[in-house]
Short mmCIF file of C-alpha atoms in Angstrom, two decimals:
data_model
loop_
_atom_site.label_atom_id
_atom_site.label_comp_id
_atom_site.label_asym_id
_atom_site.label_seq_id
_atom_site.Cartn_x
_atom_site.Cartn_y
_atom_site.Cartn_z
CA LEU A 1 -7.17 0.40 102.80
CA CYS A 2 -9.48 0.41 99.83
CA ALA A 3 -13.13 1.30 100.20
CA ALA A 4 -15.67 -1.48 99.75
CA VAL A 5 -16.66 -1.78 96.12
CA LEU A 6 -20.29 -2.20 95.19
CA LEU A 7 -21.24 -5.64 93.85
CA LYS A 8 -22.36 -4.31 90.54
CA ASP A 9 -19.10 -2.42 89.94
CA MET A 10 -16.83 -5.39 90.58
CA LYS A 11 -15.18 -7.13 87.73
CA LEU A 12 -16.18 -10.68 86.90
CA LEU A 13 -12.92 -12.26 88.02
CA ASP A 14 -13.23 -10.61 91.45
CA VAL A 15 -16.74 -11.90 92.07
CA LYS A 16 -16.89 -14.84 94.43
CA LEU A 17 -18.68 -17.93 93.20
CA GLY A 18 -21.58 -17.57 95.61
CA GLN A 19 -22.25 -14.02 94.52
CA LEU A 20 -22.33 -14.95 90.85
CA PRO A 21 -26.12 -15.23 90.35
CA SER A 22 -26.78 -11.88 92.05
CA TRP A 23 -23.96 -10.31 90.04
CA LEU A 24 -25.42 -11.65 86.81
CA ALA A 25 -28.85 -10.34 87.77
CA MET A 26 -27.50 -6.87 88.41
CA ARG A 27 -25.96 -6.44 84.96
CA ASP A 28 -27.39 -4.05 82.42
CA TYR A 29 -29.38 -6.02 79.85
CA THR A 30 -30.89 -3.12 77.94
CA PRO A 31 -29.90 -2.93 74.25
CA GLY A 32 -27.74 0.06 75.07
CA GLY A 33 -26.13 -1.85 77.88
CA ILE A 34 -25.46 -4.87 75.69
CA LEU A 35 -23.99 -2.68 72.97
CA GLY A 36 -21.83 -0.99 75.57
CA ALA A 37 -20.62 -4.34 76.82
CA ILE A 38 -19.80 -5.46 73.25
CA ARG A 39 -17.96 -2.21 72.62
CA ARG A 40 -16.01 -2.52 75.86
CA GLY A 41 -15.02 -6.09 75.08
CA TYR A 42 -13.98 -5.15 71.56
CA ASN A 43 -11.93 -2.22 72.82
CA ARG A 44 -10.21 -4.40 75.41
CA TYR A 45 -9.23 -7.02 72.84
CA TYR A 46 -8.26 -4.42 70.27
CA ASN A 47 -6.10 -2.37 72.61
CA LYS A 48 -4.39 -5.44 73.98
CA TYR A 49 -3.56 -7.44 70.88
CA ILE A 50 -3.93 -5.31 67.75
CA ASP A 51 -3.28 -1.62 68.55
CA VAL A 52 0.42 -2.07 69.38
CA ARG A 53 3.67 -1.12 67.71
CA LYS A 54 4.82 -4.65 66.90
CA GLY A 55 1.69 -6.70 66.60
CA GLY A 56 2.18 -10.41 66.23
CA LEU A 57 0.24 -13.21 64.65
CA GLY A 58 -1.64 -14.01 67.86
CA GLY A 59 -3.98 -11.07 67.54
CA ILE A 60 -5.88 -12.27 64.51
CA SER A 61 -5.12 -15.99 64.81
CA MET A 62 -7.08 -16.09 68.06
CA LEU A 63 -10.06 -14.52 66.33
CA LEU A 64 -9.83 -17.00 63.45
CA ALA A 65 -9.51 -19.94 65.83
CA GLY A 66 -12.58 -18.69 67.70
CA TYR A 67 -14.45 -18.46 64.40
CA VAL A 68 -13.44 -22.02 63.50
CA VAL A 69 -14.62 -23.32 66.87
CA ILE A 70 -17.95 -21.49 66.67
CA SER A 71 -18.63 -22.73 63.14
CA TYR A 72 -17.80 -26.30 64.25
CA ILE A 73 -20.25 -25.98 67.13
CA TRP A 74 -22.96 -24.65 64.82
CA SER A 75 -22.50 -27.48 62.34
CA TYR A 76 -22.15 -30.26 64.94
CA SER A 77 -25.72 -31.41 64.40
CA HIS A 78 -24.77 -32.32 60.80
CA LEU A 79 -21.39 -33.78 61.71
CA LYS A 80 -23.00 -36.09 64.26
CA HIS A 81 -24.06 -38.38 61.42
CA GLU A 82 -20.47 -38.83 60.21
CA ARG A 83 -19.32 -40.49 63.38
CA ARG A 84 -17.44 -43.75 62.94
CA ARG A 85 -18.86 -45.59 65.92
CA LYS A 86 -22.34 -45.44 67.23
CA TYR A 87 -21.60 -46.08 70.90
CA HIS A 88 -18.79 -44.38 72.75
CA MET B 1 -1.28 35.67 66.25
CA LEU B 2 -0.87 35.96 69.97
CA SER B 3 -4.59 36.53 70.18
CA ARG B 4 -5.09 33.00 68.88
CA LEU B 5 -3.14 31.64 71.84
CA VAL B 6 -5.28 33.72 74.15
CA LEU B 7 -8.44 32.41 72.50
CA ARG B 8 -7.21 28.87 72.94
CA ALA B 9 -6.45 29.48 76.60
CA VAL B 10 -9.94 30.85 77.23
CA PRO B 11 -11.83 27.50 76.99
CA ALA B 12 -9.23 25.87 79.26
CA ALA B 13 -9.71 28.69 81.74
CA LEU B 14 -13.48 28.37 81.47
CA ARG B 15 -13.25 24.63 82.09
CA SER B 16 -11.21 25.14 85.21
CA LEU B 17 -13.95 27.37 86.70
CA PRO B 18 -16.37 25.61 89.06
CA PRO B 19 -19.51 24.63 87.17
CA PRO B 20 -22.20 27.27 87.67
CA VAL B 21 -25.55 26.19 89.00
CA THR B 22 -27.66 28.77 87.17
CA VAL B 23 -26.13 30.72 84.35
CA GLY B 24 -27.72 33.71 82.75
CA VAL B 25 -27.59 32.62 79.16
CA LEU B 26 -27.25 28.83 79.44
CA HIS B 27 -29.84 27.34 81.78
CA ALA B 28 -28.00 24.10 82.57
CA THR B 29 -29.04 22.19 85.64
CA ARG B 30 -26.31 19.56 85.34
CA PRO B 31 -22.65 20.52 85.56
CA LEU B 32 -20.74 20.23 82.32
CA HIS B 33 -17.25 18.84 81.75
CA THR B 34 -16.80 17.29 85.17
CA SER B 35 -14.35 14.55 84.13
CA GLN B 36 -10.72 15.31 83.67
CA GLN B 37 -9.81 16.28 80.18
CA HIS B 38 -6.57 14.90 78.83
CA LEU B 39 -5.43 17.32 76.19
CA ALA B 40 -1.78 16.49 76.78
CA PRO B 41 -0.04 14.03 74.43
CA LEU B 42 -1.63 10.59 74.48
CA PRO B 43 0.40 7.79 76.07
CA PRO B 44 2.53 6.04 73.45
CA LEU B 45 1.40 2.72 72.01
CA PRO B 46 2.69 -0.35 73.84
CA GLU B 47 5.61 -2.03 72.13
CA LYS B 48 4.31 -5.58 71.97
CA GLY B 49 0.82 -6.95 72.28
CA GLY B 50 -0.34 -9.44 74.86
CA GLU B 51 1.70 -12.61 74.84
CA VAL B 52 0.06 -15.53 73.02
CA ARG B 53 1.45 -19.03 73.18
CA TYR B 54 1.34 -21.13 70.02
CA GLY B 55 -0.65 -18.31 68.42
CA LEU B 56 -3.84 -19.55 70.03
CA ILE B 57 -3.83 -19.33 73.82
CA PRO B 58 -2.99 -16.16 75.73
CA GLU B 59 -0.29 -16.30 78.38
CA GLU B 60 -2.72 -15.26 81.08
CA PHE B 61 -4.25 -18.73 80.97
CA PHE B 62 -0.91 -20.38 81.71
CA GLN B 63 -0.22 -17.89 84.49
CA PHE B 64 -3.68 -18.48 85.91
CA LEU B 65 -3.05 -22.22 86.20
CA TYR B 66 0.58 -21.99 87.30
CA PRO B 67 0.06 -21.64 91.11
CA LYS B 68 -2.13 -24.72 91.27
CA THR B 69 -0.65 -27.04 88.65
CA GLY B 70 2.80 -25.75 87.82
CA VAL B 71 4.24 -25.58 84.32
CA THR B 72 2.79 -28.75 82.83
CA GLY B 73 -0.76 -28.10 84.06
CA PRO B 74 -2.18 -26.42 80.96
CA TYR B 75 -0.52 -28.98 78.70
CA MET B 76 -2.05 -31.83 80.63
CA LEU B 77 -5.39 -30.10 80.45
CA GLY B 78 -5.01 -29.64 76.71
CA THR B 79 -4.01 -33.26 76.13
CA GLY B 80 -6.85 -34.52 78.27
CA LEU B 81 -9.39 -32.36 76.48
CA ILE B 82 -8.19 -33.44 73.05
CA LEU B 83 -8.28 -37.13 73.95
CA TYR B 84 -11.74 -36.70 75.48
CA PHE B 85 -13.07 -34.99 72.36
CA LEU B 86 -11.58 -37.65 70.13
CA SER B 87 -12.71 -40.61 72.17
CA LYS B 88 -16.24 -39.40 72.68
CA GLU B 89 -16.29 -38.18 69.07
CA ILE B 90 -17.32 -34.73 70.02
CA TYR B 91 -14.71 -33.91 67.42
CA VAL B 92 -15.41 -36.12 64.40
CA VAL B 93 -12.49 -37.22 62.26
CA ASN B 94 -13.47 -36.95 58.63
CA HIS B 95 -12.19 -35.51 55.36
CA GLU B 96 -12.27 -32.02 56.82
CA THR B 97 -9.68 -33.07 59.40
CA VAL B 98 -7.22 -33.93 56.64
CA ALA B 99 -7.94 -30.63 54.90
CA ALA B 100 -7.46 -28.72 58.17
CA ALA B 101 -4.18 -30.50 58.83
CA CYS B 102 -2.82 -29.62 55.37
CA ILE B 103 -3.91 -26.01 55.68
CA LEU B 104 -2.36 -25.72 59.14
CA ALA B 105 0.89 -27.21 57.90
CA VAL B 106 1.11 -24.73 55.05
CA ILE B 107 0.24 -21.79 57.30
CA ILE B 108 2.81 -22.75 59.90
CA TYR B 109 5.50 -23.24 57.26
CA GLY B 110 4.68 -19.85 55.71
CA VAL B 111 4.72 -18.05 59.02
CA LYS B 112 7.96 -19.61 60.15
CA LYS B 113 9.70 -18.83 56.87
CA PHE B 114 8.36 -15.40 55.92
CA GLY B 115 7.34 -14.05 59.29
CA PRO B 116 10.41 -11.97 60.14
CA ASP B 117 10.58 -10.41 56.67
CA VAL B 118 6.95 -9.37 56.73
CA ALA B 119 7.41 -7.99 60.23
CA ALA B 120 10.43 -5.96 59.13
CA PHE B 121 8.52 -4.60 56.15
CA ALA B 122 5.57 -3.59 58.31
CA ASP B 123 7.93 -1.97 60.79
CA LYS B 124 9.52 0.01 57.99
CA LEU B 125 6.12 1.27 56.85
CA ASN B 126 5.30 2.30 60.39
CA GLU B 127 8.63 4.06 60.71
CA GLU B 128 7.97 6.02 57.54
CA LYS B 129 4.57 7.08 58.77
CA LEU B 130 5.99 8.16 62.10
CA ALA B 131 8.85 9.99 60.41
CA LYS B 132 6.38 11.90 58.24
CA ALA B 133 4.30 12.88 61.23
CA GLN B 134 7.41 13.91 63.13
CA ALA B 135 8.57 15.95 60.16
CA VAL B 136 5.25 17.76 60.04
CA LYS B 137 5.44 18.44 63.75
CA ASN B 138 9.03 19.67 63.52
CA GLU B 139 8.21 21.89 60.59
CA SER B 140 5.31 23.44 62.39
CA ILE B 141 7.47 23.94 65.49
CA GLU B 142 10.16 25.60 63.39
CA GLY B 143 7.59 27.77 61.68
CA LEU B 144 6.21 28.86 65.01
CA GLU B 145 9.67 29.59 66.37
CA ALA B 146 10.46 31.69 63.33
CA ALA B 147 7.19 33.52 63.91
CA ILE B 148 8.25 34.14 67.53
CA GLU B 149 11.52 35.58 66.30
CA GLN B 150 9.64 37.83 63.93
CA GLU B 151 7.40 39.00 66.75
CA LYS B 152 10.37 39.83 68.92
CA LYS B 153 11.92 41.76 66.08
CA GLU B 154 8.72 43.68 65.56
CA GLN B 155 8.65 44.51 69.24
CA TRP B 156 12.20 45.79 69.01
CA ARG B 157 11.21 47.85 66.00
CA VAL B 158 8.38 49.42 67.91
CA GLU B 159 10.94 51.04 70.19
CA GLY B 160 12.16 53.09 67.23
CA ARG B 161 8.75 54.63 66.82
CA SER B 162 9.85 57.94 68.35
CA TYR B 163 12.60 58.43 65.77
CA LEU B 164 10.20 57.65 62.98
CA PHE B 165 7.69 60.19 64.20
CA ASP B 166 10.38 62.83 64.68
CA ALA B 167 11.51 62.38 61.11
CA LYS B 168 7.94 62.57 59.91
CA ARG B 169 7.31 65.67 61.95
CA ASN B 170 10.41 67.27 60.44
CA ASN B 171 9.20 66.38 56.97
CA VAL B 172 5.83 67.89 57.60
CA ALA B 173 7.35 71.06 59.05
CA MET B 174 9.59 71.38 56.03
CA LEU B 175 6.69 70.97 53.66
CA LEU B 176 4.72 73.61 55.50
CA GLU B 177 7.69 75.96 55.44
CA ALA B 178 8.23 75.45 51.73
CA ASN B 179 4.57 76.00 51.02
CA TYR B 180 4.51 79.13 53.13
CA ARG B 181 7.49 80.55 51.31
CA GLU B 182 6.02 79.77 47.92
CA ARG B 183 2.87 81.59 48.82
CA LEU B 184 4.89 84.49 50.16
CA LEU B 185 6.69 84.69 46.83
CA THR B 186 3.39 84.62 44.98
CA VAL B 187 2.01 87.38 47.12
CA TYR B 188 5.13 89.45 46.56
CA ASN B 189 4.94 88.93 42.81
CA GLU B 190 1.28 89.83 42.64
CA VAL B 191 1.75 92.93 44.69
CA LYS B 192 4.72 93.95 42.59
CA LYS B 193 2.70 93.48 39.43
CA ARG B 194 -0.05 95.66 40.70
CA LEU B 195 2.35 98.35 41.82
CA ASP B 196 4.15 98.21 38.49
CA TYR B 197 0.85 98.65 36.81
CA GLN B 198 0.09 101.71 38.84
CA VAL B 199 3.54 103.15 38.12
CA ALA B 200 3.16 102.43 34.42
CA MET B 201 -0.24 104.07 34.45
CA GLN B 202 1.14 107.20 36.04
CA ASN B 203 4.05 107.32 33.62
CA LEU B 204 1.75 106.86 30.73
CA LYS B 205 -0.53 109.57 31.99
CA ARG B 206 2.29 112.01 32.49
CA GLN B 207 3.69 111.23 29.07
CA LYS B 208 0.39 111.67 27.43
CA GLU B 209 -0.10 114.93 29.20
CA GLN B 210 3.32 116.07 28.13
CA ASP B 211 2.76 115.09 24.54
CA HIS B 212 -0.60 116.64 24.49
CA MET B 213 0.67 119.82 26.02
CA ILE B 214 3.52 120.00 23.54
CA GLN B 215 1.21 119.43 20.64
CA TRP B 216 -1.21 122.00 21.92
CA VAL B 217 1.51 124.53 22.45
CA GLU B 218 2.85 123.87 18.98
CA LYS B 219 -0.57 124.14 17.49
CA THR B 220 -1.36 127.39 19.18
CA VAL B 221 2.01 128.82 18.26
CA VAL B 222 1.61 127.79 14.67
CA GLN B 223 -1.87 129.23 14.67
CA SER B 224 -0.67 132.39 16.22
CA ILE B 225 1.82 132.84 13.48
CA THR B 226 -0.21 135.05 11.12
CA PRO B 227 0.64 135.02 7.43
CA GLN B 228 2.00 138.57 7.81
CA GLN B 229 4.40 137.47 10.50
CA GLN B 230 5.36 134.45 8.42
CA LYS B 231 6.41 136.65 5.46
CA GLU B 232 8.30 139.00 7.73
CA SER B 233 10.13 136.14 9.40
CA ILE B 234 10.98 134.47 6.13
CA ALA B 235 12.40 137.83 4.75
CA LYS B 236 14.35 138.23 7.96
CA CYS B 237 15.73 134.76 7.68
CA ILE B 238 16.81 135.33 4.10
CA LEU B 239 18.58 138.59 5.12
CA ASP B 240 20.27 136.77 7.97
CA LEU B 241 21.37 133.97 5.69
CA LYS B 242 22.77 136.41 3.20
CA ALA B 243 24.64 138.21 5.94
CA LEU B 244 25.99 134.94 7.22
CA SER B 245 27.06 133.82 3.81
CA LYS B 246 28.82 137.14 3.27
CA SER B 247 30.58 136.84 6.58
CA ALA B 248 31.53 133.21 5.85
CA GLN B 249 33.13 134.01 2.51
#
């Protein structure tokens, strides 16, 4: 039997939907905490897709696709005017 | 060289000690080095990275949806999303769409055609790097083993120390003996010289006394011969000579 894990130590995918707001409130939002979270995320992605013996195309193509999507979202307010129909 | 191994073992031994609460020199109130230290070889890199389908979507997403929707679930979701974006014009079709399509076509063609070659080339580079590192490691291991052999040999040599010191002791004794005898010879020669000198002195003295005495005796005798006695002796000698000559004829 595993001991009960504290709410703040649980991973996001293990948190039940009802506990989500309290989980979000418990996170560490100091600049150091945010930097730590960014570093952890970067390390996870790096160790999974890039730091391997036979890395494939997926590692960087996912990053590029994410960049494309984000830049589309940021420029959507300009692209709105190029729509072909006014009412959808 | 063995001391270096000892010095390297000392920090490991110190780390294994329980953390002291108050130390004389270092006043630390929190224990140091509590987590496990992995000095052993790092785990090797994984062979392949996380699986990515179509180069864009990780496999975990498909596995996540599989229990609920089966195999075609994610594809249905993708199709639905695309149609929704197109119909509601959240994704606007304009000149950039054509450009994106051309670029994608070229990229996909390039990857499909040159992918394996590039992968093989990159693998070869990696292999070379690994081989170099391995060579360095092997060389250092061999060097260390040779050093171990040398150490063992030196230890074996140490056992012969007693013979070495015996030989040296013999050498020293011989030197001392030779020196002693030389000095003995010198002493003998010096003493002999002095004694010879004394002997020569005595001889000289005796000779001089003799000579002097002879001369003195001769001088007194000659002085004692008065002129009268000289004439008488000369006349006697002439008479004797005449007698002798007469008897010889």
